[in-house]
Each structure stands twice: as C-alpha cells, then as structure tokens.
Coordinates of C-alpha atoms in Angstrom, one line a residue:
M15 CA -52.4 -10.2 1.2
A16 CA -52.0 -9.4 -2.5
K17 CA -48.8 -10.5 -4.1
S18 CA -46.4 -7.5 -4.3
A19 CA -43.7 -6.8 -6.8
P20 CA -40.2 -7.6 -5.7
F21 CA -38.8 -4.7 -3.6
G22 CA -42.2 -3.0 -4.3
E23 CA -44.1 -0.5 -2.2
V24 CA -45.4 -3.1 0.4
E25 CA -41.9 -4.6 1.1
R26 CA -40.3 -1.1 1.3
A27 CA -43.1 0.0 3.7
L28 CA -42.5 -3.0 6.0
A29 CA -38.7 -2.5 6.0
W30 CA -39.1 1.2 6.8
R31 CA -41.7 0.5 9.5
Y32 CA -39.3 -2.0 11.2
L33 CA -36.4 0.4 11.0
R34 CA -38.5 3.2 12.7
A35 CA -39.9 1.0 15.4
K36 CA -38.7 1.7 18.9
R37 CA -36.6 -0.9 20.7
Q38 CA -39.4 -1.7 23.2
N39 CA -41.6 -2.5 20.1
G40 CA -39.0 -4.9 18.7
G41 CA -37.3 -2.4 16.4
V42 CA -33.7 -2.1 15.3
S43 CA -31.4 -3.0 18.1
L44 CA -28.5 -0.9 19.5
I45 CA -26.1 -3.3 17.7
S46 CA -27.5 -2.3 14.3
I47 CA -27.2 1.4 15.2
I48 CA -23.6 0.8 16.2
S49 CA -23.0 -1.1 12.9
F50 CA -24.4 1.9 11.0
F51 CA -21.9 4.3 12.7
G52 CA -19.1 1.7 12.4
I53 CA -19.6 1.5 8.6
M54 CA -19.8 5.3 8.3
L55 CA -16.6 5.8 10.3
A56 CA -14.8 3.0 8.5
V57 CA -15.6 4.4 5.0
T58 CA -14.6 7.9 6.2
A59 CA -11.3 6.6 7.6
L60 CA -10.5 4.6 4.5
I61 CA -11.1 7.5 2.1
V62 CA -9.1 9.9 4.3
I63 CA -6.2 7.4 4.8
M64 CA -6.0 6.4 1.1
S65 CA -6.2 10.1 0.1
V66 CA -3.4 11.1 2.5
M67 CA -1.3 8.1 1.3
A68 CA -1.9 9.2 -2.3
G69 CA -0.9 12.7 -1.4
F70 CA 2.4 11.5 0.2
R71 CA 3.0 9.2 -2.8
S72 CA 2.4 12.1 -5.3
T73 CA 4.5 14.5 -3.3
L74 CA 7.4 12.1 -2.9
L75 CA 7.4 11.1 -6.5
N76 CA 7.1 14.7 -7.7
A77 CA 10.1 15.6 -5.5
L78 CA 12.1 12.6 -6.7
L79 CA 11.3 13.1 -10.4
G80 CA 11.9 16.8 -10.2
G81 CA 15.4 16.1 -8.8
Q82 CA 16.5 13.4 -11.2
G83 CA 16.1 12.5 -14.9
H84 CA 13.3 10.2 -16.1
V85 CA 15.3 8.3 -18.8
F86 CA 19.0 7.9 -19.0
V87 CA 20.9 7.1 -22.2
T88 CA 24.5 5.9 -21.7
V89 CA 26.9 7.7 -24.0
D90 CA 30.2 7.1 -22.2
G91 CA 33.0 6.7 -24.7
Y92 CA 31.3 8.6 -27.6
P93 CA 32.8 11.8 -28.9
E94 CA 31.3 15.0 -27.7
D95 CA 30.0 16.1 -31.2
N96 CA 28.3 12.7 -31.7
V97 CA 26.6 13.0 -28.3
L98 CA 25.3 16.5 -29.2
D99 CA 23.9 15.2 -32.4
L100 CA 22.3 12.3 -30.5
T101 CA 20.7 14.9 -28.1
Q102 CA 19.0 16.6 -30.9
Q103 CA 17.6 13.3 -32.2
V104 CA 16.2 12.5 -28.8
L105 CA 14.6 15.9 -28.5
E106 CA 12.6 15.1 -31.7
V107 CA 10.9 12.2 -30.0
P108 CA 7.3 13.1 -28.9
G109 CA 6.7 13.6 -25.2
I110 CA 10.4 14.6 -24.5
K111 CA 10.6 17.8 -22.5
S112 CA 14.4 18.1 -22.4
A113 CA 17.6 16.2 -23.0
S114 CA 20.9 17.2 -21.5
P115 CA 24.4 15.6 -21.6
I116 CA 25.8 15.1 -18.1
I117 CA 28.6 13.5 -16.2
E118 CA 27.7 11.8 -12.9
Q119 CA 30.3 10.3 -10.5
Q120 CA 30.5 9.4 -6.9
V121 CA 32.9 11.3 -4.7
L122 CA 33.9 11.8 -1.0
A123 CA 32.9 15.3 0.1
T124 CA 34.7 16.7 3.1
S125 CA 34.7 20.0 5.1
E126 CA 36.4 21.2 8.2
Y127 CA 33.6 19.5 10.3
A128 CA 32.5 16.3 8.5
R129 CA 32.8 14.0 5.5
T130 CA 30.2 12.1 3.6
G131 CA 29.6 10.4 0.3
A132 CA 28.2 12.6 -2.5
V133 CA 27.4 12.5 -6.2
V134 CA 28.9 15.1 -8.5
R135 CA 26.7 16.0 -11.5
G136 CA 28.5 17.9 -14.3
V137 CA 26.0 20.1 -16.2
R138 CA 26.3 22.7 -18.9
S139 CA 25.2 26.2 -18.0
E140 CA 22.7 26.2 -20.9
D141 CA 21.0 23.1 -19.4
L142 CA 20.4 24.7 -15.9
D143 CA 17.0 25.9 -17.0
N144 CA 16.0 22.2 -17.4
L145 CA 16.4 21.6 -13.6
P146 CA 13.1 22.4 -12.0
Y147 CA 14.5 22.6 -8.5
L148 CA 16.6 25.7 -9.4
K149 CA 13.9 28.2 -8.7
A150 CA 15.2 30.8 -11.2
G151 CA 17.0 28.4 -13.4
R152 CA 20.3 29.5 -14.9
S153 CA 20.0 33.0 -13.3
T154 CA 20.3 31.5 -9.9
A155 CA 23.6 29.8 -10.8
D156 CA 24.9 32.8 -12.7
A157 CA 24.4 35.0 -9.7
A158 CA 26.5 32.6 -7.7
G159 CA 29.3 32.7 -10.3
F160 CA 28.6 29.1 -11.5
G161 CA 30.6 28.4 -14.7
E162 CA 32.8 31.5 -14.5
G163 CA 36.5 31.3 -14.8
R164 CA 39.1 29.0 -16.3
N165 CA 37.7 25.5 -17.2
G166 CA 34.3 26.4 -15.8
G167 CA 35.7 27.9 -12.5
D168 CA 35.6 26.5 -9.0
I169 CA 32.1 27.3 -8.0
V170 CA 29.7 24.4 -7.2
L171 CA 26.1 24.2 -6.0
I172 CA 25.2 21.6 -3.4
G173 CA 22.0 20.1 -1.9
A174 CA 20.6 21.7 1.3
F175 CA 20.8 18.6 3.4
L176 CA 24.4 17.8 2.2
A177 CA 25.4 21.3 3.2
S178 CA 23.8 20.7 6.6
D179 CA 25.6 17.4 7.0
L180 CA 28.9 19.0 6.2
G181 CA 28.2 22.1 8.3
I182 CA 28.8 24.5 5.5
R183 CA 27.0 27.3 3.7
P184 CA 27.5 29.5 0.6
G185 CA 31.0 30.9 0.5
D186 CA 32.6 28.0 2.4
Q187 CA 35.0 25.5 0.9
I188 CA 34.2 21.8 0.1
K189 CA 36.8 19.3 -0.8
L190 CA 35.9 16.5 -3.3
I191 CA 37.9 13.3 -3.6
A192 CA 37.3 11.1 -6.7
P193 CA 37.5 7.3 -6.3
E194 CA 39.7 7.0 -9.4
G195 CA 43.2 8.3 -8.6
V196 CA 46.1 9.6 -10.7
S197 CA 49.0 7.2 -11.4
G198 CA 52.4 8.6 -10.3
P199 CA 55.9 7.4 -9.4
F200 CA 54.7 6.5 -5.9
G201 CA 51.5 4.7 -7.0
V202 CA 48.0 5.9 -7.4
T203 CA 47.2 9.2 -5.8
P204 CA 43.5 10.1 -5.1
R205 CA 42.3 12.9 -7.2
S206 CA 41.0 15.7 -5.0
K207 CA 40.3 19.4 -5.3
S208 CA 38.6 22.1 -3.1
Y209 CA 35.7 24.1 -4.4
T210 CA 33.7 27.1 -3.2
V211 CA 30.0 26.6 -2.5
G212 CA 28.2 29.2 -4.5
D213 CA 24.6 28.3 -3.4
V214 CA 22.5 25.5 -2.0
F215 CA 19.3 24.1 -3.6
T216 CA 16.4 21.9 -2.6
T217 CA 14.9 19.3 -4.9
G218 CA 12.2 18.4 -2.4
S219 CA 13.7 14.9 -1.9
V220 CA 15.8 14.5 1.2
E221 CA 17.7 11.6 -0.4
L222 CA 18.8 13.7 -3.4
D223 CA 19.5 16.8 -1.3
K224 CA 22.0 14.7 0.7
L225 CA 23.8 13.6 -2.4
Y226 CA 24.0 16.1 -5.3
V227 CA 26.8 18.5 -6.1
L228 CA 26.3 20.4 -9.3
M229 CA 29.6 21.2 -11.1
P230 CA 30.2 23.1 -14.3
M231 CA 30.6 20.6 -17.2
Q232 CA 34.1 21.7 -18.2
Q233 CA 35.3 21.4 -14.6
A234 CA 33.7 18.0 -14.3
Q235 CA 35.3 16.8 -17.5
L236 CA 38.7 17.9 -16.2
F237 CA 38.2 16.5 -12.6
F238 CA 37.0 13.1 -13.8
N239 CA 39.5 12.9 -16.7
K240 CA 36.7 12.9 -19.4
R241 CA 37.8 15.7 -21.7
G242 CA 35.6 16.0 -24.8
E243 CA 33.3 13.3 -23.4
Y244 CA 29.9 13.0 -21.7
Q245 CA 28.6 10.1 -19.6
L246 CA 24.8 10.1 -19.9
L247 CA 21.9 11.9 -21.5
D248 CA 19.5 13.1 -18.8
V249 CA 16.1 12.9 -20.5
R250 CA 13.0 14.5 -18.9
L251 CA 9.5 13.7 -20.0
D252 CA 6.2 15.5 -20.1
D253 CA 4.7 12.5 -18.3
P254 CA 7.3 10.6 -16.2
M255 CA 4.8 7.7 -15.8
K256 CA 5.2 7.0 -19.5
A257 CA 8.9 6.2 -19.2
D258 CA 8.6 2.7 -20.7
Q259 CA 7.0 4.0 -23.8
A260 CA 9.6 6.8 -24.0
K261 CA 12.4 4.2 -23.9
R262 CA 10.9 2.4 -26.8
D263 CA 10.4 5.5 -28.8
I264 CA 14.0 6.7 -28.1
T265 CA 15.4 3.3 -29.1
A266 CA 13.4 3.4 -32.3
K267 CA 14.9 6.8 -33.0
I268 CA 18.6 6.4 -32.2
G269 CA 19.0 2.6 -32.7
Q270 CA 19.9 -0.4 -30.5
N271 CA 23.5 0.5 -29.7
F272 CA 22.7 2.5 -26.6
Y273 CA 21.8 1.3 -23.1
L274 CA 18.7 3.0 -21.7
Q275 CA 17.5 3.0 -18.1
D276 CA 14.5 4.8 -16.7
W277 CA 13.7 6.0 -13.2
K278 CA 11.4 3.1 -12.5
Q279 CA 14.3 0.7 -12.9
Q280 CA 16.6 2.9 -10.8
R281 CA 14.0 3.3 -8.0
A282 CA 12.3 -0.1 -8.3
G283 CA 12.6 -0.8 -4.6
Y284 CA 11.3 2.7 -3.7
L285 CA 8.3 2.4 -6.0
N286 CA 7.5 -1.2 -4.9
A287 CA 7.6 -0.1 -1.3
L288 CA 5.0 2.6 -2.0
N289 CA 2.8 0.2 -3.9
V290 CA 3.0 -2.5 -1.3
E291 CA 2.3 -0.1 1.5
R292 CA -0.7 1.3 -0.3
G293 CA -2.0 -2.2 -1.2
M294 CA -1.7 -3.5 2.4
M295 CA -3.4 -0.5 3.9
R296 CA -6.3 -0.8 1.5
M297 CA -6.6 -4.5 2.4
I298 CA -6.6 -3.8 6.1
M299 CA -9.2 -1.1 5.8
L300 CA -11.5 -3.2 3.6
I301 CA -11.3 -6.0 6.1
L302 CA -12.2 -3.5 8.8
I303 CA -15.3 -2.5 6.8
T304 CA -16.2 -6.1 6.3
I305 CA -15.9 -6.8 10.1
T306 CA -18.1 -3.8 10.8
A307 CA -20.7 -4.9 8.3
L308 CA -20.8 -8.3 9.9
N309 CA -22.3 -6.7 13.0
I310 CA -25.4 -6.0 10.9
V311 CA -26.0 -9.8 11.0
T312 CA -26.4 -9.7 14.8
G313 CA -28.8 -6.8 14.6
V314 CA -31.0 -8.3 11.9
V315 CA -31.0 -11.7 13.7
M316 CA -32.3 -10.0 16.8
L317 CA -34.9 -8.1 14.7
V318 CA -36.1 -11.4 13.2
K319 CA -36.4 -12.9 16.7
N320 CA -38.4 -9.9 17.9
K321 CA -40.7 -10.0 14.8
T322 CA -41.3 -13.7 14.7
G323 CA -45.1 -13.2 15.3
D324 CA -45.3 -10.5 12.6
I325 CA -43.5 -12.8 10.2
A326 CA -45.9 -15.6 10.9
I327 CA -49.0 -13.4 10.4
L328 CA -47.6 -12.0 7.2
R329 CA -47.0 -15.6 6.0
T330 CA -50.6 -16.7 6.9
I331 CA -52.2 -13.8 5.0
G332 CA -50.2 -14.6 1.8
A333 CA -46.8 -13.1 2.0
T334 CA -44.3 -15.2 0.1
R335 CA -40.9 -16.3 1.5
G336 CA -39.3 -14.2 -1.1
A337 CA -41.1 -11.1 0.2
I338 CA -40.1 -11.7 3.8
M339 CA -36.5 -12.3 2.7
R340 CA -36.4 -9.2 0.6
T341 CA -37.9 -7.1 3.4
F342 CA -35.1 -8.0 5.9
I343 CA -32.4 -7.7 3.2
M344 CA -33.6 -4.1 2.7
I345 CA -33.3 -3.4 6.4
G346 CA -29.7 -4.4 6.5
A347 CA -29.0 -2.8 3.1
I348 CA -30.5 0.5 4.3
L349 CA -28.3 0.6 7.3
G350 CA -25.2 -0.2 5.2
L351 CA -26.0 2.0 2.3
T352 CA -26.8 5.0 4.4
G353 CA -23.7 4.5 6.6
A354 CA -21.5 4.2 3.5
L355 CA -23.0 7.3 1.7
I356 CA -22.6 9.4 4.8
G357 CA -19.1 8.1 5.3
L358 CA -18.4 9.0 1.7
I359 CA -19.6 12.6 2.2
L360 CA -17.6 12.9 5.4
G361 CA -14.5 11.5 3.9
I362 CA -14.6 13.7 0.9
T363 CA -15.3 16.8 3.1
I364 CA -12.3 16.0 5.3
V365 CA -9.9 15.5 2.4
L366 CA -11.0 18.6 0.6
N367 CA -10.5 20.6 3.8
I368 CA -7.4 18.8 5.1
G369 CA -5.7 22.1 5.8
A370 CA -8.5 23.2 8.1
V371 CA -8.5 19.8 9.8
E372 CA -4.7 20.0 10.4
A373 CA -5.2 23.5 11.9
L374 CA -8.0 22.2 14.2
L375 CA -5.8 19.4 15.4
N376 CA -3.0 21.8 16.1
F377 CA -5.4 23.9 18.2
L378 CA -6.8 20.9 20.1
I379 CA -3.3 19.7 21.0
P380 CA -1.7 22.7 22.6
G381 CA 1.9 22.8 23.6
Q382 CA 3.0 20.3 21.0
G383 CA 3.7 22.8 18.2
E384 CA 2.6 21.7 14.7
I385 CA 1.7 18.0 14.6
F386 CA 3.1 18.0 11.0
D387 CA 6.1 20.2 11.2
A388 CA 7.5 21.3 7.9
E389 CA 11.1 21.4 9.0
T390 CA 10.9 17.8 10.3
Y391 CA 9.0 16.2 7.4
G392 CA 10.2 18.4 4.6
L393 CA 6.7 19.0 3.3
Q394 CA 4.4 22.0 3.5
G395 CA 1.4 20.7 5.3
L396 CA -0.3 17.4 5.3
P397 CA -0.7 16.2 1.7
A398 CA -4.0 14.7 0.6
E399 CA -5.0 13.9 -2.9
L400 CA -8.6 12.7 -3.4
D401 CA -8.9 9.7 -5.7
W402 CA -12.5 9.5 -6.8
G403 CA -12.1 6.0 -8.1
E404 CA -10.8 4.9 -4.7
A405 CA -13.6 6.7 -2.9
L406 CA -16.2 5.1 -5.1
F407 CA -14.7 1.6 -4.7
T408 CA -14.7 2.0 -0.9
T409 CA -18.3 3.0 -0.9
L410 CA -19.4 0.2 -3.2
W411 CA -17.5 -2.3 -1.1
A412 CA -19.2 -1.2 2.1
M413 CA -22.6 -1.3 0.4
S414 CA -22.0 -4.8 -1.1
M415 CA -20.8 -6.2 2.3
S416 CA -23.9 -4.7 4.0
V417 CA -26.2 -6.5 1.5
L418 CA -24.3 -9.8 1.5
V419 CA -24.1 -10.2 5.3
T420 CA -27.9 -9.7 5.5
I421 CA -28.8 -12.5 3.2
W422 CA -28.4 -15.3 5.8
P423 CA -30.6 -13.8 8.6
A424 CA -33.1 -12.7 5.9
W425 CA -33.2 -16.3 4.5
S426 CA -33.7 -17.6 8.1
A427 CA -36.7 -15.3 8.5
A428 CA -38.2 -16.5 5.3
R429 CA -37.9 -20.1 6.4
L430 CA -39.9 -19.6 9.6
D431 CA -42.9 -22.0 9.9
P432 CA -45.9 -19.7 10.7
V433 CA -47.6 -22.5 12.7
E434 CA -44.6 -23.0 14.9
A435 CA -44.0 -19.3 15.2
L436 CA -47.7 -18.7 16.4
R437 CA -47.8 -21.6 18.8
F438 CA -46.2 -19.6 21.6
E439 CA -47.7 -16.3 20.8

C-alpha cells in the first residue's frame, strides 16, 4: 500500500466506507447513531436556550432602562439656577441623550382598599418627553391635566401595577404620606396629601410599575419641602451599557464635587443574577454536549473491535499507524461535525421562527390557553435574540469534543499488532 498523505484520499475513503457499512458487516453501531442525534439535539437545545435567555435579558434590561435613568448626579442642596446650568453642561457631553432634574422620595401610598410603599418622582412638564414609557410623551400627561393648577396642581400619574395593587384607576384618589413629618406643638405630624390619578403608565418593568408615582415638579418641591431645589439629575444615554465611560466624561466636565451613580451600581444584584444564571446554564449545556460526545467513544471502540481483521490487513500491506489512527479519528469527527452542523441549522431555524414555534406549541397543548400568557408574564410573546457568537461557540465546542473523544480509541486501533489480530481470523 503506497504511503498516503495525512487525511488524504485513501484515508477519507476508508473512513467513509466504514461509516456506510451495515451493522452486520461491522459498520457503525447504533450507539454511534444515537451519539450523532444526541449531539445534534444538544447543540440545537443550547442555541435555543441561550437565545431565549438572551431575549429575556434584553427585554428585561430594556424595560428596566426605559423606566429609570442610566446615570444619576446628586445635586441635593444646590440652588435651582446652578442645577439648571449644570444640566446644560451635562448635555454637552458626547453620548448623552437627555438630562433632567428630578426629586425622588419614598412615600406610603394608600387608597380606600389598600396601602403600599411607593416612590414619588417629581418631574418638570418639559422633561416628560424624555420618558420613553409615556407613549405620547408630554401630550399624554397634558391630556390628563398633569401640571395644571396652583403649584403644579393635584394630578399625578402612577404605574399600572401600583394602580392594580391599590385597586384604583384614573379619576380616583390616592393619598401619599411622606416619611418626614412637619414639626408642630404636638410633635412631628406626618406630611400627607390626597391626589387625583390622572392616568396610568407602563414602563415594561413590573418592579418599577409597582413603585412609581409621577408628580409635577412644583408640587413635589412643595410636598417634600424642597422649594427652589432639586435632588438628582436623571441622565439618559444613547448606549446604557457605556454608563461607566459616561460617568468619567461627566465628572471631567462638571468636576469632582458631585456624587455620581449609574444603573449598574443600583441594580448590581439584578445584573449579577442575570449573568450568573446565563453562565451556569451555558456550563450545564456544554457539559451535556460533552457527555453526549463521549458516547462516540463507545461506538468507535466497537467499530475497532469489528474491524480488527481489516486493520491487521491494512497494516501488513503498508498502512502506517498514523494512517489507521487518522482514519478512525475522521469517523468520530464526521459523526460529531455533521451532528453539530445540523444542530446549528435547526437551532437557528427555531430561534428565527420562535413565534411560529410558540403558536405550534399552543396548538399541540389544547385547553391550556397560551403557554406564554402576556398578562401573566408581562411580555408580548416568547423573546428570543440570536447571538451568532454564542451559536458559533456552541458548534465549535461540539466539534472539538467529538474529535477529542475519538483520539483514544483511534490510538488503540493504531497500536494493534497485525500478527496477533490475524491469529484468530
């Protein structure tokens, strides 16, 4: 047998011949076929799971970042005019979408039916267009009478879930009690006032919709005893993920005398939980792919046992140990590579048609309603966001494991003594 080039035509032909051989002729065993489908399904599952998790992550972060500021500058105690000048300086920083002075304080919100904690956010009418969760911006608030009347009036806007918890709707009364009271002859009396709910809003984040009460700035300054003052600058960025860089740029612009905090610091636990969950799920699925790939070892070992005579003959006619080893590595690699590639195609197809898949599941499970009910989960449909880097990494991992686990049985085949192998043939 003439010496062939590594992974050349002869070795590829042998590997393909053994793959096509029927089981009664010592071909690929059922275990190898199962391993092929296992790798295919594992890669598909990992791509779909990580894409759905990425979709949830993106949806939750977009809802959260749409409902709150991205960077906060503490301006409590500074005169109103100074804060307005500071706002203009911040707006000059590249990457800043908007900057709005606000007052934000915790209160106890009560109605005729319930009471719960809430957060009042005092905002200026001209800044309402900077709040993306108000569908029509300032016009929505103006239609509800927000900001009209003496000292900003008594109309407030509240989150949809807060309204649900209190059992109220637009036109009803809500009583707000501030933690800081008013000193009087009989001690400290809690500061409280009743307001009319002008409208409800939805930020997309259940947590924020259970907390926020929007109040006209003049009324908030009066209610919290902060006349002529603001508390924070609510800064929103073109790219919220660049909050760290934005903090450095803002500090360079306005100086070191102000305390800055970004959304990542405020939501560190929330963000870490998402990252840990994603990392652990990726690790579990990669382990599953590895375990599935290990089954190829059993299949190739059985193939080596079935082809002992063939290996001995190939060795006696001049095939090198390296050629034998590479032949069986290609067998395992073809199983793994083909399974991974088909799994990649299936995974991408499912993710790109996730709406149709959800509709099919709803059809196949009758009597249960929607398996992903929008009212229950607060999301419109099952979110899925394809990460091409994640999909490629998954496929390469499956391919690598398929090749690595085949090395040992291929090495064992190459070490067979042709004399011993032919003795019992």
